PDB file of C-alpha atoms in Angstrom:
ATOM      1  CA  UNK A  25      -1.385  -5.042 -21.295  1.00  0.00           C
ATOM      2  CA  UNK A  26       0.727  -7.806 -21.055  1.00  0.00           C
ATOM      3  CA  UNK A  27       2.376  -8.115 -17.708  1.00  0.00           C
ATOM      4  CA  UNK A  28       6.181  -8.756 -16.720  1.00  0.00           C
ATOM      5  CA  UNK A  29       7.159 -11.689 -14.141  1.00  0.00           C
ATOM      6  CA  UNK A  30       5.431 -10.767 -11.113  1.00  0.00           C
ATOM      7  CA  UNK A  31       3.114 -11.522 -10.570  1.00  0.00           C
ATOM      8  CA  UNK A  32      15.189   0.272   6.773  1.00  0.00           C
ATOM      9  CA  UNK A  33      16.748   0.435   9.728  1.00  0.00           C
ATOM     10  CA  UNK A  34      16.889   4.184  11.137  1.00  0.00           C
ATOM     11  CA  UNK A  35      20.335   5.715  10.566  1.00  0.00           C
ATOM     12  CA  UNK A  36      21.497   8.601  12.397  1.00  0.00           C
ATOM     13  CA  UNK A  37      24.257  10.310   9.832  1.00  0.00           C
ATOM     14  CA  UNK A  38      22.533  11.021   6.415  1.00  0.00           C
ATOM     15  CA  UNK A  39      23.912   8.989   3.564  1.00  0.00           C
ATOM     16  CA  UNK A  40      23.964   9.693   0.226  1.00  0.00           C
ATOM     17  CA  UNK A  41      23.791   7.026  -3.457  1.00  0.00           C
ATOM     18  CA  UNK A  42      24.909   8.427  -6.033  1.00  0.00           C
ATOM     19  CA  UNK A  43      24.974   6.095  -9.103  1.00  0.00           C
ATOM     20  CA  UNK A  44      24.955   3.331  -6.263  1.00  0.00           C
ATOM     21  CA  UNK A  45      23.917  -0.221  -7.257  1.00  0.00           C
ATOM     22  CA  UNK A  46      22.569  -0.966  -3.972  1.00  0.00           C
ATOM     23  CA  UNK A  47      19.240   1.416  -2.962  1.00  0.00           C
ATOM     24  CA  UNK A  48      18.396  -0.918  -0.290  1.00  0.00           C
ATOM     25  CA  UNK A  49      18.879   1.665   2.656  1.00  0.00           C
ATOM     26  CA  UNK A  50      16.099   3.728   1.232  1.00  0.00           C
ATOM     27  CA  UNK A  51      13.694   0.894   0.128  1.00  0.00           C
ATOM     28  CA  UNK A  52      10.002   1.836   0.859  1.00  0.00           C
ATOM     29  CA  UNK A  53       7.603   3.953   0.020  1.00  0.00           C
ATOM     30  CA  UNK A  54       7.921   7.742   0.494  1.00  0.00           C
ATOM     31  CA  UNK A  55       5.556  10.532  -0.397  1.00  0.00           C
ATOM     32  CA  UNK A  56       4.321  13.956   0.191  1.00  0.00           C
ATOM     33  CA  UNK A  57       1.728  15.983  -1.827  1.00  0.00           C
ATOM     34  CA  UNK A  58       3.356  16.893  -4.898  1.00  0.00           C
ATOM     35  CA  UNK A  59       5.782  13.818  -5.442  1.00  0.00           C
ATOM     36  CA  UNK A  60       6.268   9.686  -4.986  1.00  0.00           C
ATOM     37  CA  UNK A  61       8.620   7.412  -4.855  1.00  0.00           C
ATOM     38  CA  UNK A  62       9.080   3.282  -4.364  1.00  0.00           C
ATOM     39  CA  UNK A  63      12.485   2.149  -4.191  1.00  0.00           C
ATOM     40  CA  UNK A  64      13.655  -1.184  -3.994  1.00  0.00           C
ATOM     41  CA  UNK A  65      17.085  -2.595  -3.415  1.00  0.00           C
ATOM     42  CA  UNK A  66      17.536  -2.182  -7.889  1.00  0.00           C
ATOM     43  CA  UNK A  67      14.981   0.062  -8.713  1.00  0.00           C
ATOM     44  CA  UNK A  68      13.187   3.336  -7.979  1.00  0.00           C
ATOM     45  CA  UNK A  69      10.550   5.064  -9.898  1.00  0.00           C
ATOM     46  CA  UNK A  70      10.174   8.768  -8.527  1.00  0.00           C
ATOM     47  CA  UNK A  71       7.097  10.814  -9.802  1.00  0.00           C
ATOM     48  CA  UNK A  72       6.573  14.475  -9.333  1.00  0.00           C
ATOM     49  CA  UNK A  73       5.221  17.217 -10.084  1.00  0.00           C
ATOM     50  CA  UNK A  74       7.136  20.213 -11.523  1.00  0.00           C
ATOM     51  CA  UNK A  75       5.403  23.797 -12.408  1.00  0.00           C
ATOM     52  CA  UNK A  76       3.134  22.926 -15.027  1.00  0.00           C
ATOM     53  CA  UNK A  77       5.098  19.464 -15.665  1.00  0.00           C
ATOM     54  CA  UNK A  78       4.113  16.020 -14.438  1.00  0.00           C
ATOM     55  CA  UNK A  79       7.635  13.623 -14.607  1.00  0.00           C
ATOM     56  CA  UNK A  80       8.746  10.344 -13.702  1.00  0.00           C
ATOM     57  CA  UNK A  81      12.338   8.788 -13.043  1.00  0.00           C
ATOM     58  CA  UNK A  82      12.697   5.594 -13.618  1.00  0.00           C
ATOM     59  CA  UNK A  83      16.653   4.331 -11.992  1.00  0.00           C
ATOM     60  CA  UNK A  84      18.178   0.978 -12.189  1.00  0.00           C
ATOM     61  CA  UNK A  85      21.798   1.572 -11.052  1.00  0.00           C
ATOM     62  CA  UNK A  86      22.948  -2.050 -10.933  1.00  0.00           C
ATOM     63  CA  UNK A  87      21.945  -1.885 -14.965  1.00  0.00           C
ATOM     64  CA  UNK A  88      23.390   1.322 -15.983  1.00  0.00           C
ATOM     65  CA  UNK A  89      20.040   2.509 -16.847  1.00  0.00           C
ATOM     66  CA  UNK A  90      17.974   5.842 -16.167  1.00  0.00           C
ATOM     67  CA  UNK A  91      14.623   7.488 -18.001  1.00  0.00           C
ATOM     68  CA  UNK A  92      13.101  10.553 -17.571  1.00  0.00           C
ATOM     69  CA  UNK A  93      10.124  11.285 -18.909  1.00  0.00           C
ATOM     70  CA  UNK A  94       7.712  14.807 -19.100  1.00  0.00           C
ATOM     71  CA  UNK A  95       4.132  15.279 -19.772  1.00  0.00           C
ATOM     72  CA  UNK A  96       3.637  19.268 -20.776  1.00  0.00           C
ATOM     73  CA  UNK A  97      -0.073  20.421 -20.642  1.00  0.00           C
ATOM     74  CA  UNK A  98       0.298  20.759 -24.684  1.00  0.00           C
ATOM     75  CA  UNK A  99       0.022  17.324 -24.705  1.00  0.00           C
ATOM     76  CA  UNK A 100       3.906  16.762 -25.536  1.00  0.00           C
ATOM     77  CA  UNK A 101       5.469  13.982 -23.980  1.00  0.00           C
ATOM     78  CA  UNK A 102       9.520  13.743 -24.231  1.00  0.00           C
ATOM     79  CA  UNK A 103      11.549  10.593 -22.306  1.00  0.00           C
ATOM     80  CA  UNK A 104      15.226  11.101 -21.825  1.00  0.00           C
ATOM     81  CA  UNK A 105      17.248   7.758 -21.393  1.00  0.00           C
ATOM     82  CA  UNK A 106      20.829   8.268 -20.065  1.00  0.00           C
ATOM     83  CA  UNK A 107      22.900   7.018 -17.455  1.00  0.00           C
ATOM     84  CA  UNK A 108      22.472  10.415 -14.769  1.00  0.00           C
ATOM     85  CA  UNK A 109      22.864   9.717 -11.586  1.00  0.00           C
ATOM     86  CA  UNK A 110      20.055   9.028  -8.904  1.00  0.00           C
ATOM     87  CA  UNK A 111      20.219  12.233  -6.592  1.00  0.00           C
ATOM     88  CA  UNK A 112      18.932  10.639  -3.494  1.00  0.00           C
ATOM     89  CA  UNK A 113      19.424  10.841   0.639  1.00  0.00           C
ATOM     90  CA  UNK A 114      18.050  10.230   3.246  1.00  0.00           C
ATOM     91  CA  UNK A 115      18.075  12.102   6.495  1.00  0.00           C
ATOM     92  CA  UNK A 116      16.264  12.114  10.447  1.00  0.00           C
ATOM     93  CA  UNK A 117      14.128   9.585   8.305  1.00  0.00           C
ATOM     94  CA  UNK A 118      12.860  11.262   5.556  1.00  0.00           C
ATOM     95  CA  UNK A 119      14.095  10.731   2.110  1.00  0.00           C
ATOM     96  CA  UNK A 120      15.695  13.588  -0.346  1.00  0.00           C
ATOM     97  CA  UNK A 121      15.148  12.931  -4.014  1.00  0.00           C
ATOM     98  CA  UNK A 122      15.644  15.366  -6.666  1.00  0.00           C
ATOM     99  CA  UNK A 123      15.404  18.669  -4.538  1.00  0.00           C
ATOM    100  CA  UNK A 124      12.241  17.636  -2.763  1.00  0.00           C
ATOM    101  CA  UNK A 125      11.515  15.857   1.343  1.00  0.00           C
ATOM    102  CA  UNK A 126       9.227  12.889   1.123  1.00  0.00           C
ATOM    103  CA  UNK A 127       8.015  11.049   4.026  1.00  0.00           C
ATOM    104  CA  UNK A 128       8.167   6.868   4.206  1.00  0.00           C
ATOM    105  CA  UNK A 129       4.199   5.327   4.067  1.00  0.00           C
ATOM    106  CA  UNK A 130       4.966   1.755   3.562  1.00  0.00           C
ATOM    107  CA  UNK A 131       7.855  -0.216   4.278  1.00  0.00           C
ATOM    108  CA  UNK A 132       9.263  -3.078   1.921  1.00  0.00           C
ATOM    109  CA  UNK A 133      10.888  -6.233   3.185  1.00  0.00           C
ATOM    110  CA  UNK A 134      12.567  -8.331   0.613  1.00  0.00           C
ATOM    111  CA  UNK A 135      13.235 -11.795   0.768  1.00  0.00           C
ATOM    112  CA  UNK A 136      14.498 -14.901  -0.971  1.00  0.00           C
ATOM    113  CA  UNK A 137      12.581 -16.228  -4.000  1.00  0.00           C
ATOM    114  CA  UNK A 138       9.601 -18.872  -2.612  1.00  0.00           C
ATOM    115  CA  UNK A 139       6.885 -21.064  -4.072  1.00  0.00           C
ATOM    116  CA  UNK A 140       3.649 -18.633  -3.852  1.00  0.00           C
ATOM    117  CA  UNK A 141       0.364 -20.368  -2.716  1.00  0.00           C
ATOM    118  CA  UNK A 142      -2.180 -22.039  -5.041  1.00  0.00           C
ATOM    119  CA  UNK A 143      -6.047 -20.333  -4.232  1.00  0.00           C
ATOM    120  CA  UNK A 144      -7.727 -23.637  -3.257  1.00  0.00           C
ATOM    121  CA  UNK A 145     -10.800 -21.406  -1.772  1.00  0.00           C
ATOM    122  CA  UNK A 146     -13.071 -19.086  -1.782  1.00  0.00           C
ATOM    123  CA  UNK A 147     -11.886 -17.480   1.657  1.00  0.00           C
ATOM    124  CA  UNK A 148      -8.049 -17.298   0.089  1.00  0.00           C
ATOM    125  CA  UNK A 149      -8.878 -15.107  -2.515  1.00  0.00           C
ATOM    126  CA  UNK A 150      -7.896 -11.783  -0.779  1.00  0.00           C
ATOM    127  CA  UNK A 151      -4.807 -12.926   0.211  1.00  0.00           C
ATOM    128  CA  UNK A 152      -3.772 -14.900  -3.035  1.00  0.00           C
ATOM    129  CA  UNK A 153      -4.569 -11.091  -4.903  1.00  0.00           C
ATOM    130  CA  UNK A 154      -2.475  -9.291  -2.500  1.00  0.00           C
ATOM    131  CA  UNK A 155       0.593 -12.031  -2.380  1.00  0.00           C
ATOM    132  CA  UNK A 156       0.353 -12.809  -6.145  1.00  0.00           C
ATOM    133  CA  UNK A 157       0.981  -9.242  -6.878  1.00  0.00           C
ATOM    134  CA  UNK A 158       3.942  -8.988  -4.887  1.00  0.00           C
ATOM    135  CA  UNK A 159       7.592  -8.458  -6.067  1.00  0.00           C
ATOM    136  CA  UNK A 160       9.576  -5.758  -8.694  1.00  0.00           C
ATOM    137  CA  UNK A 161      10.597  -6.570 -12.089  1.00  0.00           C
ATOM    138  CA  UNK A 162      11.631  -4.270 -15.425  1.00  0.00           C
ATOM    139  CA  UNK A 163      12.487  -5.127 -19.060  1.00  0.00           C
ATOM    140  CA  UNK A 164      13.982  -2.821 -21.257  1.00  0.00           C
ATOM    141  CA  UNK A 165      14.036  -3.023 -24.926  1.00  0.00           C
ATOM    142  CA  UNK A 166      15.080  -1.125 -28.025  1.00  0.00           C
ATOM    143  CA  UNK A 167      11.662   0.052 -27.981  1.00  0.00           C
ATOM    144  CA  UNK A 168       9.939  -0.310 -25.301  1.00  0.00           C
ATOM    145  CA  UNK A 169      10.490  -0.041 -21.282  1.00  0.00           C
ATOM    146  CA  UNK A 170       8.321  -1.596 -18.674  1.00  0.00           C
ATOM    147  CA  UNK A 171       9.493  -1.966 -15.066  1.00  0.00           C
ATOM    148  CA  UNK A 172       6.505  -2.707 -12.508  1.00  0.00           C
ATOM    149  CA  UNK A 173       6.568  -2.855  -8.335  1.00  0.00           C
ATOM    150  CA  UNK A 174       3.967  -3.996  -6.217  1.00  0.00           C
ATOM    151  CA  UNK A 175       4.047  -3.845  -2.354  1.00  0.00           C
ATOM    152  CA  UNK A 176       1.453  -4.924   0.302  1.00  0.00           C
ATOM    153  CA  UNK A 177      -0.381  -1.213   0.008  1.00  0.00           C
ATOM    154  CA  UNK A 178       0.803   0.097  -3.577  1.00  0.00           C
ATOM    155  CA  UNK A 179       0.712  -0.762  -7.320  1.00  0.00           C
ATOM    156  CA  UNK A 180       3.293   1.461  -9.476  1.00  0.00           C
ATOM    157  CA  UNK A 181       3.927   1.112 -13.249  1.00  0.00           C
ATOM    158  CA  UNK A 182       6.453   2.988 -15.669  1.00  0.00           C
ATOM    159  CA  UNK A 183       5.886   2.157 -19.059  1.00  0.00           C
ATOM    160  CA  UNK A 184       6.897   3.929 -22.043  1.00  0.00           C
ATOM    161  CA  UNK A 185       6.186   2.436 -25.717  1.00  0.00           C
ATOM    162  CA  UNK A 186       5.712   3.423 -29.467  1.00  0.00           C
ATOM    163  CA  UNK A 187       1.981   3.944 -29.165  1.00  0.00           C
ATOM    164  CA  UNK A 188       1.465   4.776 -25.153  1.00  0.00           C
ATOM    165  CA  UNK A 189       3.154   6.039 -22.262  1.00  0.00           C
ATOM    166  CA  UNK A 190       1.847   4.923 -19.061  1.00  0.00           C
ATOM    167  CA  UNK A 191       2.846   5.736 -15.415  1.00  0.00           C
ATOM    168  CA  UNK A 192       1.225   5.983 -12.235  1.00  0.00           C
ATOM    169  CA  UNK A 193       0.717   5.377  -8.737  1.00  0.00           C
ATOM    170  CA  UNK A 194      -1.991   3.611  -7.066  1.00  0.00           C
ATOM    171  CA  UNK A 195      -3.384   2.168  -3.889  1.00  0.00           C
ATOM    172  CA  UNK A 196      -4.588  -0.659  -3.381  1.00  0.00           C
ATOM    173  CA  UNK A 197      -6.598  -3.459  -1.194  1.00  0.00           C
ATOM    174  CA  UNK A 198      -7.849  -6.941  -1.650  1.00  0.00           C
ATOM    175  CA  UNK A 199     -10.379  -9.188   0.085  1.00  0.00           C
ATOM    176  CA  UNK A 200     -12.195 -12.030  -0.898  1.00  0.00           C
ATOM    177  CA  UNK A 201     -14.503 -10.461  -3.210  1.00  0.00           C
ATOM    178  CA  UNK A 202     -11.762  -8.633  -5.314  1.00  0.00           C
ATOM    179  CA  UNK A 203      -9.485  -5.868  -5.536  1.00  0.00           C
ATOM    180  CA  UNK A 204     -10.091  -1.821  -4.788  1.00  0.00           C
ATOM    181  CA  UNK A 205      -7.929  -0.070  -6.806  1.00  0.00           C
ATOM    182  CA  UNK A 206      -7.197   4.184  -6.222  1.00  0.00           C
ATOM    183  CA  UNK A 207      -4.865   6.069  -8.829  1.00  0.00           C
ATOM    184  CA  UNK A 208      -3.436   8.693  -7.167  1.00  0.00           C
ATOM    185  CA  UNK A 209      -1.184   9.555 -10.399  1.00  0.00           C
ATOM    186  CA  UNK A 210      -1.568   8.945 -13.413  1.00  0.00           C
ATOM    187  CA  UNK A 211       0.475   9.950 -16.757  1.00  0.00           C
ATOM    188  CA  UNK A 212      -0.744   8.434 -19.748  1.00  0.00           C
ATOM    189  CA  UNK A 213      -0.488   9.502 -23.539  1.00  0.00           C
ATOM    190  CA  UNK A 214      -2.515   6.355 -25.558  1.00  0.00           C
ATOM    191  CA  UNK A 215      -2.115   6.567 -29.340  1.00  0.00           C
ATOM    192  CA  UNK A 216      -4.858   4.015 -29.841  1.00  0.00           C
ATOM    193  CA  UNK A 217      -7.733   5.668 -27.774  1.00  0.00           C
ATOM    194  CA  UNK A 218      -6.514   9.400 -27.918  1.00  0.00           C
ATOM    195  CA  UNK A 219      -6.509   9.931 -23.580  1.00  0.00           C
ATOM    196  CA  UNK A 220      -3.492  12.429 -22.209  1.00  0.00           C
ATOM    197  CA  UNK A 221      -3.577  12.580 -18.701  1.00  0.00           C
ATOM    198  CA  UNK A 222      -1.106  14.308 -16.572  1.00  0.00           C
ATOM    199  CA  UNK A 223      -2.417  13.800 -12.906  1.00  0.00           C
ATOM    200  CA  UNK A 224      -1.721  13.892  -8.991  1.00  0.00           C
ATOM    201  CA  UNK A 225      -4.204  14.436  -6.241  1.00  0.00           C
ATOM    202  CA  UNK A 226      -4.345  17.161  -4.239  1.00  0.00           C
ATOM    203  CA  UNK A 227      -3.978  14.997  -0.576  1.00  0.00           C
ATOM    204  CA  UNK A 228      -1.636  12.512  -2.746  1.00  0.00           C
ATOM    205  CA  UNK A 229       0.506  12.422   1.206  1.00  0.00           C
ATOM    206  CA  UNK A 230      -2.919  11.342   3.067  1.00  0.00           C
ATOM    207  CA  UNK A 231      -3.938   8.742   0.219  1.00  0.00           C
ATOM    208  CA  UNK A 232      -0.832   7.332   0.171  1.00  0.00           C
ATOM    209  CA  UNK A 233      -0.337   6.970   3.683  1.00  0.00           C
ATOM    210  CA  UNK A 234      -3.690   6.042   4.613  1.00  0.00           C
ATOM    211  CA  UNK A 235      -5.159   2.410   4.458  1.00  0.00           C
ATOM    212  CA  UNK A 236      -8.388   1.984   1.570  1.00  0.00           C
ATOM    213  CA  UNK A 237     -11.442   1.177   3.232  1.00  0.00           C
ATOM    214  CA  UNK A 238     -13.425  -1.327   0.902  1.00  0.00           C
ATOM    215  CA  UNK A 239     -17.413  -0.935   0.871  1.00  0.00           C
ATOM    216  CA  UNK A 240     -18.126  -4.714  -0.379  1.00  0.00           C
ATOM    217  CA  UNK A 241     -21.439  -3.658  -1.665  1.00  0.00           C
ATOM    218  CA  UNK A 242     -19.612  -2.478  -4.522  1.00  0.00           C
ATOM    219  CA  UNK A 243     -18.632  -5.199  -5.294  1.00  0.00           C
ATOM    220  CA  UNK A 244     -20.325  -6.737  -9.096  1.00  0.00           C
ATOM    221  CA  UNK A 245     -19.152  -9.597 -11.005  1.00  0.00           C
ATOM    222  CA  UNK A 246     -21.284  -8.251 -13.895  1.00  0.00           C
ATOM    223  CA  UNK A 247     -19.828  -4.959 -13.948  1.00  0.00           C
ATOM    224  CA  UNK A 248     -16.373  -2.458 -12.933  1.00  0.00           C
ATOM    225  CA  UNK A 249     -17.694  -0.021 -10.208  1.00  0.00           C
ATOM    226  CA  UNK A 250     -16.329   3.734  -9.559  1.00  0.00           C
ATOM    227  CA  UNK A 251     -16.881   5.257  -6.315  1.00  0.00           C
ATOM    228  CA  UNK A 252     -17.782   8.576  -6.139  1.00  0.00           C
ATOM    229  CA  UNK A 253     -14.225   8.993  -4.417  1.00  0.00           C
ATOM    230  CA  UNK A 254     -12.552   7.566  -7.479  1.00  0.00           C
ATOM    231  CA  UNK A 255     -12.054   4.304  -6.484  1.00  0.00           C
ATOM    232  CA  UNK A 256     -12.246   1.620  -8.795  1.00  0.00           C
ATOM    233  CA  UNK A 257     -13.839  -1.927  -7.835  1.00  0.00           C
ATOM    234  CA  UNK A 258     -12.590  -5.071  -9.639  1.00  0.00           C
ATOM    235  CA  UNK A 259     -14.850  -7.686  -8.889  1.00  0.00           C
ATOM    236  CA  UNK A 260     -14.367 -11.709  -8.586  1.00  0.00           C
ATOM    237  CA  UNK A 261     -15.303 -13.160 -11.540  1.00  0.00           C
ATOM    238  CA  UNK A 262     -13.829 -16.685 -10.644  1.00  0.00           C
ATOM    239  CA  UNK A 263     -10.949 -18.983  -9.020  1.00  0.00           C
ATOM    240  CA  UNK A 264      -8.842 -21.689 -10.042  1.00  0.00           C
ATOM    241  CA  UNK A 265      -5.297 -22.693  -8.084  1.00  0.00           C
ATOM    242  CA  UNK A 266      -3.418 -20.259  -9.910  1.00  0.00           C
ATOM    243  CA  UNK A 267      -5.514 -18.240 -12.252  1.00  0.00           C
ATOM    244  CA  UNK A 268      -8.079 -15.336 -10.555  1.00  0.00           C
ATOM    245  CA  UNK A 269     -10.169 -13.656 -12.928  1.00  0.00           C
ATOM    246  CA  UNK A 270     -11.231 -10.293 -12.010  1.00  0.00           C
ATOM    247  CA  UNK A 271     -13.902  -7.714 -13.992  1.00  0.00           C
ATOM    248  CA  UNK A 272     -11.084  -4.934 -14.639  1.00  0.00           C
ATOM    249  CA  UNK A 273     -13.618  -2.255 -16.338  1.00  0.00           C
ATOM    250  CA  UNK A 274     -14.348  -3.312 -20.060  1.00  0.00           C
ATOM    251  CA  UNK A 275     -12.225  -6.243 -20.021  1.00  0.00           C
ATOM    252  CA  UNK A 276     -11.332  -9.543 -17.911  1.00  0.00           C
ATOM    253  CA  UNK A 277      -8.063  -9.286 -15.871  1.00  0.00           C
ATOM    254  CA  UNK A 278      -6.244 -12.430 -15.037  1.00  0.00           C
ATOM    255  CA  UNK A 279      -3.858 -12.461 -11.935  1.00  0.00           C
ATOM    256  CA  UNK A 280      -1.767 -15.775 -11.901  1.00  0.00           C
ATOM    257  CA  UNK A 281       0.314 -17.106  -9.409  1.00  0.00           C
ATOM    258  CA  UNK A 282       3.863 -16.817 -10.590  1.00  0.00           C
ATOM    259  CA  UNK A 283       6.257 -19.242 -11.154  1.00  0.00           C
ATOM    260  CA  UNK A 284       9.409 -19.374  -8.946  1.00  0.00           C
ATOM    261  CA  UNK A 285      11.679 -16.741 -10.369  1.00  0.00           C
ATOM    262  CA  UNK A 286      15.460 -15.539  -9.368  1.00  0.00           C
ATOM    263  CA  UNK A 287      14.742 -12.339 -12.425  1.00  0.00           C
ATOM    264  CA  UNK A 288      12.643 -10.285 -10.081  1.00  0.00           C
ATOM    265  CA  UNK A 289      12.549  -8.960  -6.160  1.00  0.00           C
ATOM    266  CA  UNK A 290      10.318 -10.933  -4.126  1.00  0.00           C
ATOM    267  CA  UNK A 291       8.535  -8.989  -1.271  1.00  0.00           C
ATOM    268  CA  UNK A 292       7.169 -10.117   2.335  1.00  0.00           C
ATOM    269  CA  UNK A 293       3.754 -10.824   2.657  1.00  0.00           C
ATOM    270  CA  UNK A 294       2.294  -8.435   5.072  1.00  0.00           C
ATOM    271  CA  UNK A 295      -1.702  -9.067   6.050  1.00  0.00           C
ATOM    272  CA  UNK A 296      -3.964  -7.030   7.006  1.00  0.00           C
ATOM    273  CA  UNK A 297      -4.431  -6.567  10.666  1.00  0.00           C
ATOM    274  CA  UNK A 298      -7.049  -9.510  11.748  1.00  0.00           C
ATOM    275  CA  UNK A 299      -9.079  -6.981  12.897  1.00  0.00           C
ATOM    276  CA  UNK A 300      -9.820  -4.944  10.156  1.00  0.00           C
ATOM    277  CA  UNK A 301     -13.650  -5.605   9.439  1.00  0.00           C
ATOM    278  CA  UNK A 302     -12.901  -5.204   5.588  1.00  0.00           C
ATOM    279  CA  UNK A 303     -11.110  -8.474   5.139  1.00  0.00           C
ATOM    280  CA  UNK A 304     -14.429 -10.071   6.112  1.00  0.00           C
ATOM    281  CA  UNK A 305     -16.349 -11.978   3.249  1.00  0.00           C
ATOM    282  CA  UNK A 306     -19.672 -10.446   2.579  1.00  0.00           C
TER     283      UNK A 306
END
C-alpha cells in the first residue's frame, strides 16, 4: 500500500465546532471502549461502534469534505461523502463526538515543518521509526480517499478504494530492533484476498491508554511474529540514512525519512521516558 507524505489547554466553558475549520482545541487522542478518535488541527477520523455496525468519520472542515462509512455483519459496506457537519465538544476535559464521552490518551503537539534526522546508527533506529512516522496527511480523489495520522503512541488509517476499504486504529512502539504494532480496530473489506473484518476490542479504553510493552525476544529478521496478545512484531531487516526496512508479515516494509513538506501536519517528537527498560537494545 502505497503511502501518502508522511512519513490542549484545559478550558473551563464547553465549546462547540460545528463545520469549524480549525479543530485544534480538541487535538489529541480520545477514547473509551466502544469508540476512537484522533483529531488534529484539519482532520479527525472518529471510529465507533454502533449496534451491530462498525463506522468511521472521516472530517476535514478546512476542505469541505466529510465520509462516513458502515461495515454491516452481512458483509455490506456503504461510504457516504457529504459535507455534514462535525458534531463535536468538549467539556470538564472530555470530548463529545457524535452522541458518545471519550476520554483524551495521548496528546498532539504540532509544530512547524523541519528537516527529520538521517539514521546514521544502529542505536537511532527506534527513534528514526517513531519520528519518521510522525505527522497527518489525506488525499482525496474521484476514486479513492486516503488520509493517514501518526502520533508518538498511535497509527490510524482511513482508506476507502474500488477494491478495499481499510480503517483502523493501532498502537504502537519502536526501539532499535523494530516496531510492535497492536490493532485495536480494524475495518477492512479486500476485494483481492476476500477478508471482511469489522473489529474493536473489548478493553479498546485500557489499550489505548496504556503504553505497549515490547518483549525483544520477539524480535526475527527472518520472520513477522504474533504474540499471543495480538501483537504484531516487525523486525529490522536493515538501515540506511533514510530508508529502514522492516519484515511487515509476508512482505518488506520500507519507512523513509520524509522530505520537508508544508502539505501535511508535522507533530512533536515525544521519547520515551529514559527509563523505560524497553528502549534498551537487546
Amino acid at each position: 500500500m502505497k503511502k501518502l507524505v508522511f512519513a490542549i489547554a484545559m478550558i473551563v466553558a464547553a465549546c462547540t465546532a460545528k463545520a469549524a475549520t480549525d479543530l485544534s482545541a480538541y487535538r489529541g487522542v480520545w477514547s473509551s471502549n466502544d469508540a476512537e478518535a484522533v483529531i488534529t488541527d484539519s482532520i479527525c477520523i472518529f471510529y465507533y461502534q454502533a449496534d451491530s455496525t462498525m463506522q468511521a468519520i472521516l472530517a476535514i472542515p478546512s476542505a469541505d469534505f466529510f465520509s462516513k462509512t458502515i461495515f454491516s455483519k452481512d458483509g455490506k459496506v456503504m461510504t457516504i461523502n457529504d459535507s455534514q457537519s462535525l458534531d463535536i465538544s468538549k467539556t470538564d476535559g472530555e470530548l463529545n463526538i457524535g452522541g458518545r464521552t471519550l476520554k483524551k490518551v495521548e496528546s498532539i503537539n504540532t509544530v512547524k515543518p523541519y528537516e527529520i534526522e538521517p539514521c546514521t546508527s544502529k542505536f537511532d533506529v527506534g527513534k528514526c521509526l517513531q519520528q519518521w512516522r510522525l505527522g497527518a496527511g489525506y488525499g482525496i480523489s474521484d476514486n479513492m480517499i486516503y488520509c493517514e495520522v501518526n502520533t508518538n503512541r498511535h497509527m490510524f488509517v482511513y482508506m476507502v478504494s474500488p477494491s478495499m476499504v481499510y480503517i483502523r486504529a493501532a498502537a504502537t512502539r519502536n526501539n532499535n530492533n523494530g516496531t510492535l504494532f497492536f490493532q485495536n480496530i480494524r475495518m477492512m473489506k479486500n476485494q483481492n484476498t476476500g477478508e471482511y473484518t469489522m473489529a474493536i476490542v473489548p478493553d479498546n479504553f485500557k489499550v489505548s491508554r496504556n503504553d505497549l510493552e515490547i518483549d525483544n525476544t520477539k524480535f526475527n529478521p527472518d520472520a513477522c511474529t504474533f504474540s499471543p496478545d495480538g501483537g504484531i512484531y516487525w523486525s529490522l531487516i536493515s538501515f540506511e540514512p533514510d530508508l529502514i526496512l522492516l519484515n511487515g508479515c509476508g512482505e518488506t516494509y520500507e519507512v523513509k525519512r520524509p522530505p520537508l513538506s508544508t502539505d501535511s501536519e508535522y507533530f512533536e517528537y515525544v521519547p520515551y521516558s529514559p527509563e523505560d527498560k524497553f528502549l534498551d537494545l537487546r
